[in-house]
CSV table of C-alpha atoms and ligand atoms in Angstrom, one decimal:
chain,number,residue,atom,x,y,z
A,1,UNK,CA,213.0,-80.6,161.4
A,2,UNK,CA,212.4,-78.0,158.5
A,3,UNK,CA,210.3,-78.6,155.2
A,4,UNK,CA,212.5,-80.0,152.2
A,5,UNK,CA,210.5,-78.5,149.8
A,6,UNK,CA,212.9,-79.2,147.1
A,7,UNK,CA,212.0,-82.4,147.5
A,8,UNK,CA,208.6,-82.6,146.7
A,9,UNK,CA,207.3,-84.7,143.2
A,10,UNK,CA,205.6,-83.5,140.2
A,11,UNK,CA,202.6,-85.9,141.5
A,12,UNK,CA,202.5,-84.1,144.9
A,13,UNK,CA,202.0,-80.3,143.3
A,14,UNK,CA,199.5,-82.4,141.7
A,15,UNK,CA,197.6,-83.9,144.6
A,16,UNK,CA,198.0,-80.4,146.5
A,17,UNK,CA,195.9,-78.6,143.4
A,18,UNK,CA,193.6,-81.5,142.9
A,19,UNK,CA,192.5,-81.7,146.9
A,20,UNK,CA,192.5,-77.6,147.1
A,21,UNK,CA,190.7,-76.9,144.2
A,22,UNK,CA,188.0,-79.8,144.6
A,23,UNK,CA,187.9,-78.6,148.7
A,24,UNK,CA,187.4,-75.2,148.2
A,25,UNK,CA,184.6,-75.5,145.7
A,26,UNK,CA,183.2,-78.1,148.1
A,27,UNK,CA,183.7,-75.9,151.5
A,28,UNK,CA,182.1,-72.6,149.8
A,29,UNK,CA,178.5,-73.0,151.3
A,30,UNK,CA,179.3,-75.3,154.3
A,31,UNK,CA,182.8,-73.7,155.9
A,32,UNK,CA,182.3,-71.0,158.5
A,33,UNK,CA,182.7,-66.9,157.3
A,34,UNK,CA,186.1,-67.0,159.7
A,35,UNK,CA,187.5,-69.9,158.1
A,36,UNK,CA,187.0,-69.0,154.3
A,37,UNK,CA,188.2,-65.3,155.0
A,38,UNK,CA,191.3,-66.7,156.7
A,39,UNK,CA,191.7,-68.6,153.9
A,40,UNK,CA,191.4,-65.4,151.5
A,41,UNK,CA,193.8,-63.8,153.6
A,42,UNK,CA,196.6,-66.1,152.9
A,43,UNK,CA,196.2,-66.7,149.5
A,44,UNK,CA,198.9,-65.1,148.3
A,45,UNK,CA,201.0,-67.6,150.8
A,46,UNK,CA,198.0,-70.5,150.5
A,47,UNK,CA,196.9,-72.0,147.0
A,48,UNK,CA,195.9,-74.3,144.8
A,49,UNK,CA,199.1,-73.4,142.5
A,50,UNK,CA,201.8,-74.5,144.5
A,51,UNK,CA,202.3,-76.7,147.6
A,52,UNK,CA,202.8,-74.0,150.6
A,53,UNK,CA,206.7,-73.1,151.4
A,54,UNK,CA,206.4,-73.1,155.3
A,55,UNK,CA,208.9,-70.2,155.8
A,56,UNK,CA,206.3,-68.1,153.5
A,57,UNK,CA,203.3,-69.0,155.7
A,58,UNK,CA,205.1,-68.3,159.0
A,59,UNK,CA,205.9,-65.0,157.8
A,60,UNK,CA,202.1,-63.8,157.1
A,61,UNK,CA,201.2,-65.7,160.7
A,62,UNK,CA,203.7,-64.4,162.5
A,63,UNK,CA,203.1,-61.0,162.2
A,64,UNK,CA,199.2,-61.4,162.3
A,65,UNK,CA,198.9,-63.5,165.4
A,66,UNK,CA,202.3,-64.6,166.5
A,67,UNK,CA,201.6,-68.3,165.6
A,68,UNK,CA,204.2,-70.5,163.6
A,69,UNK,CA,204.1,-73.9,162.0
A,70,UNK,CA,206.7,-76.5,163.7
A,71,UNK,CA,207.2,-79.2,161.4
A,72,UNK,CA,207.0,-82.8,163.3
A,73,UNK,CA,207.6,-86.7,161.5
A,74,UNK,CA,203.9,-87.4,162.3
A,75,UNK,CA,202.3,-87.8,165.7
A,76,UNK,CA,203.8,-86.7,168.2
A,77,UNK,CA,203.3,-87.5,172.2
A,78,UNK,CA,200.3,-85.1,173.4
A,79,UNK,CA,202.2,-83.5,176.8
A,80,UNK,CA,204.8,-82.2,173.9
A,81,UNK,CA,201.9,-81.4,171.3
A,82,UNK,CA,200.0,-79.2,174.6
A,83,UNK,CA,203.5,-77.6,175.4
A,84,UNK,CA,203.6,-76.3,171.7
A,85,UNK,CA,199.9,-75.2,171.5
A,86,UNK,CA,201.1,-72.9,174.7
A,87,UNK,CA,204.2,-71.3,173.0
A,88,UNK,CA,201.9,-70.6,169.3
A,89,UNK,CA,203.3,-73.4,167.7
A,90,UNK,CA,201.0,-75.7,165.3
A,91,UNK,CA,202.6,-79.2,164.2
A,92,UNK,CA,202.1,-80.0,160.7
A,93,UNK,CA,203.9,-83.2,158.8
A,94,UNK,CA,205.4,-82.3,155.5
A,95,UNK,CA,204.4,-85.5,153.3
A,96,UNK,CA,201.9,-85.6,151.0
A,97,UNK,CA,199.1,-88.4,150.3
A,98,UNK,CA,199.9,-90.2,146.6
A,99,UNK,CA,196.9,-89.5,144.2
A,100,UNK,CA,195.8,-93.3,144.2
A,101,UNK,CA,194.9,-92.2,147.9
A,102,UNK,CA,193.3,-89.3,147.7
A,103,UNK,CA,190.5,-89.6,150.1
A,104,UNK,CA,192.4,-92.3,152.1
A,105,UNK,CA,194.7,-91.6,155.4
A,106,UNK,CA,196.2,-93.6,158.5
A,107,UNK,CA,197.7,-90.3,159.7
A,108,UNK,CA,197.6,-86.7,159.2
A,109,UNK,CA,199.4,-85.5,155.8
A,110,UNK,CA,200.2,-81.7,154.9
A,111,UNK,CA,196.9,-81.2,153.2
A,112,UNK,CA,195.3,-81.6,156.5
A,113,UNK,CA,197.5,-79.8,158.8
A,114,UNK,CA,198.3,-76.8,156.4
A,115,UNK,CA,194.7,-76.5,154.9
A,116,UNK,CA,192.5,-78.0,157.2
A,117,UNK,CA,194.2,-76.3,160.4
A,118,UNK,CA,196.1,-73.1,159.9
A,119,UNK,CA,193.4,-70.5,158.3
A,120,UNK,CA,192.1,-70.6,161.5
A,121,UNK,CA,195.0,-69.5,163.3
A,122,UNK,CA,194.9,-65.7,161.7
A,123,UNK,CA,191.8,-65.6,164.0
A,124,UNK,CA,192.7,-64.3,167.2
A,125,UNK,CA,189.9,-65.7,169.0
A,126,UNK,CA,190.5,-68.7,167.8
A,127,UNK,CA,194.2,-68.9,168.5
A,128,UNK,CA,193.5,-67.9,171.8
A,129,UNK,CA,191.6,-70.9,172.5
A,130,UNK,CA,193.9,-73.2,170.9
A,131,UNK,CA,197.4,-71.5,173.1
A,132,UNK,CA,194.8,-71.7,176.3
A,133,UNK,CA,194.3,-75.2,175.9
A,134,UNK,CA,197.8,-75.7,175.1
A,135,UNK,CA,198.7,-74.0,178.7
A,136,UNK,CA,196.2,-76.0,180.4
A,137,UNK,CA,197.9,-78.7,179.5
A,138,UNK,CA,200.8,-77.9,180.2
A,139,UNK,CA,199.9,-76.6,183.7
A,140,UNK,CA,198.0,-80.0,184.5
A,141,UNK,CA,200.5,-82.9,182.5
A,142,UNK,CA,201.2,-85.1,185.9
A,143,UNK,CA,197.0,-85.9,185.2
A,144,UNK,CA,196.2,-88.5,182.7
A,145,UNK,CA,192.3,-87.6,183.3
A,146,UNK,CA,192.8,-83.8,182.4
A,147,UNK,CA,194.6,-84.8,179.7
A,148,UNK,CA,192.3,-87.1,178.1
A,149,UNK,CA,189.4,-84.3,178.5
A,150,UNK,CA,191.6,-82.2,176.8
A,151,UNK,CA,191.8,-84.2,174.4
A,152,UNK,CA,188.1,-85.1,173.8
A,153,UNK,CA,187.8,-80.9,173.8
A,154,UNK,CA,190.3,-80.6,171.0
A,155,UNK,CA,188.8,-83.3,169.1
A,156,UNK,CA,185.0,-82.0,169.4
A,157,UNK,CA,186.3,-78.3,168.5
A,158,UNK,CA,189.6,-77.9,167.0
A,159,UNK,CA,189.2,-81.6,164.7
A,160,UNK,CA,185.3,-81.6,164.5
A,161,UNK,CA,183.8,-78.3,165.5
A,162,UNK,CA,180.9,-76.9,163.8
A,163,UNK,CA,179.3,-73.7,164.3
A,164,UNK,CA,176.2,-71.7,164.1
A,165,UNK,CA,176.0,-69.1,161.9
A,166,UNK,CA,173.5,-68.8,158.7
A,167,UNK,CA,173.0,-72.5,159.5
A,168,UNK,CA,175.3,-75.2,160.6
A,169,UNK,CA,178.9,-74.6,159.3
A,170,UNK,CA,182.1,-76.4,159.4
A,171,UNK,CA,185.0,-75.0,161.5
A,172,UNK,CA,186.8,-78.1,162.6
A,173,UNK,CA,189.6,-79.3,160.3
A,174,UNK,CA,189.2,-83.0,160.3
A,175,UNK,CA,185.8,-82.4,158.2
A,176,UNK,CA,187.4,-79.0,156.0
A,177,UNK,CA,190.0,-81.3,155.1
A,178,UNK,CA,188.0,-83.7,153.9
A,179,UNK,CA,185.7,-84.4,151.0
A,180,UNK,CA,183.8,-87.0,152.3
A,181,UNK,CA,183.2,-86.0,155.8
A,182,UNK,CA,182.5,-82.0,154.6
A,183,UNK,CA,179.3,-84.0,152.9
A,184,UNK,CA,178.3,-86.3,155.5
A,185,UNK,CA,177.6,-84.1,158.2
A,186,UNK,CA,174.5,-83.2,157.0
A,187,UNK,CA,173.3,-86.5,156.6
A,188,UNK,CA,170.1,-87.3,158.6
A,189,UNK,CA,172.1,-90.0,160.5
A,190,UNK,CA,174.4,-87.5,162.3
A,191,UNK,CA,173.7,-86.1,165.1
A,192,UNK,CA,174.5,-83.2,166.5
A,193,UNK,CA,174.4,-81.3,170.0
A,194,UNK,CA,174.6,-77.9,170.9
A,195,UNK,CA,178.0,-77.2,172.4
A,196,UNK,CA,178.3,-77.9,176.4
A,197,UNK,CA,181.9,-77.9,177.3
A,198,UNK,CA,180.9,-80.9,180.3
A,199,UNK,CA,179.5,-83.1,178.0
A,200,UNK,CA,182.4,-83.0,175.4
A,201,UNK,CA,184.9,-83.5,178.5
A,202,UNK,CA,182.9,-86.7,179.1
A,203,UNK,CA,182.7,-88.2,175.6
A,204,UNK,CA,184.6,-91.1,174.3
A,205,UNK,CA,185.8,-90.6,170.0
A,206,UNK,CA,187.1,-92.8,167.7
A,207,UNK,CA,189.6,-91.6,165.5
A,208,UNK,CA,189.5,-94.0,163.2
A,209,UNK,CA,185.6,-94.3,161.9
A,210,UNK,CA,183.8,-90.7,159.7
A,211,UNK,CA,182.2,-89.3,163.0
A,212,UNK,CA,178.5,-89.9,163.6
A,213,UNK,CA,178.6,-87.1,166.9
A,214,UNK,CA,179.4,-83.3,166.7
A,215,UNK,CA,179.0,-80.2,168.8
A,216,UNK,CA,177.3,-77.3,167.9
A,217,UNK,CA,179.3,-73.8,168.9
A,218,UNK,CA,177.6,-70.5,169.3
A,219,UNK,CA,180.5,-68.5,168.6
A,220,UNK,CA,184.2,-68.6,168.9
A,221,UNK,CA,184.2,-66.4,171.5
A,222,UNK,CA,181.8,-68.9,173.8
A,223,UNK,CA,184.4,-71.3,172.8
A,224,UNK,CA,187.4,-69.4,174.7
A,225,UNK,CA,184.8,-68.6,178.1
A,226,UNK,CA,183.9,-72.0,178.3
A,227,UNK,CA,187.3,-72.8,178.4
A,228,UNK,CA,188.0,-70.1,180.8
A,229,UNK,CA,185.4,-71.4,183.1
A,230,UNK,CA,186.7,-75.2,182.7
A,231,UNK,CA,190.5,-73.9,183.9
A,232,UNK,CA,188.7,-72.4,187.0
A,233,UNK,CA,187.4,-75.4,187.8
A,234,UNK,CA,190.4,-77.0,187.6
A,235,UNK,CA,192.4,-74.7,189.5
A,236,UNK,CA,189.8,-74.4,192.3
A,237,UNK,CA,189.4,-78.0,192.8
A,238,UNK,CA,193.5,-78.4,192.7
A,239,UNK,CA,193.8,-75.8,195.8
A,240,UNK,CA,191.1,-78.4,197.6
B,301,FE2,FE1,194.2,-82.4,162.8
């Protein structure tokens, strides 16, 4: 599948400025340094002006970090989504939400896969957690259990991660990608737990409510020895 980017409406260059513009302004104190200089650093590929032409993006991530987008029709099964994680590859759907539903989506639309996700990639770190996990998964995919705790991982980090610098900030990009939930976290009512890869392995999430639970990261690079330290486990219990 490839992005028809021909196809794409006067109302959806119109939704993709509208949500980047409003975001951005919105993200400036709360995102994480990494994120907003990722961000910076595609600009000339990533804007508010025009919706992104795939080809262009993979071009400036390619050569930084070896990552790629692979365009997919919407979810797709997790085994295959851990087996593209391994190989650098990020699935993103190419439709766009209408502008009567801004702030409303069953699924994930371009907005959140291009904005909300691939910054992050130029950051090697980062990446490297991501293509881990990926590998980790594929490694382990006759074992539902590992996958779900994979799962629950990538949801507390790679959809919902905040971190700790200057403050709590946002790295995960089910909250940069959106409006409402960028606010909410810093609502008394949410709680939040310093990061502990055992407990996240452990917790049930429910992808369909704003999140009321998130976990606190010390650094990016905590984020890839954890992992590290979880795939030992793993390994050392399979040789049992
Ligand atoms: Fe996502």
């Amino acid at each position: 599948m490839k992005q028809e980017f021909d196809n794409y409406t006067q109302e959806d260059f119109k939704v993709w400025k509208t949500l980047f513009e409003r975001q951005l302004d919105n993200l400036e104190d709360k995102s994480c340094l990494a994120y907003l200089s990722c961000l910076s650093e595609l600009s000339e590929v990533l804007n508010a002006n025009s919706i992104p032409q795939f080809e262009q993006l993979n071009d400036v991530l390619q050569r930084k970090t070896g990552w790629t987008i692979e365009v997919v029709p919407g979810l797709i099964p997790v085994g295959d989504f851990f087996e593209l994680l391994s190989r650098k590859k990020f699935c993103s759907s190419t439709w766009l939400r209408s502008m009567a539903q801004l702030d409303y989506l069953e699924e994930p639309d371009m907005f959140h896969d291009i904005f909300g996700h691939i910054p992050l990639f130029m950051n090697c770190e980062y990446g490297d957690f991501a293509q881990k996990m990926g590998e980790i998964g594929v490694r382990f995919k006759g074992s539902e259990e590992i996958l779900i705790e994979l799962q629950r991982l990538y949801w507390f980090t790679i959809e919902f991660g905040l971190l700790q610098e200057a403050g709590t900030k946002i790295y995960g990009a089910g909250i940069t990608s959106s409006f409402g939930e960028t606010n909410t976290i810093y609502e008394k009512s949410t709680e939040i737990r310093l990061f502990d890869i055992d407990e996240i392995i452990s917790t049930d999430f429910n992808n369909n409510v704003i999140q009321t639970k998130y976990f606190l990261l010390p650094s990016f690079e905590e984020l890839y020895a954890a992992l590290n330290k979880y795939e030992e486990q793993l390994i050392s219990l399979a040789c049992l």
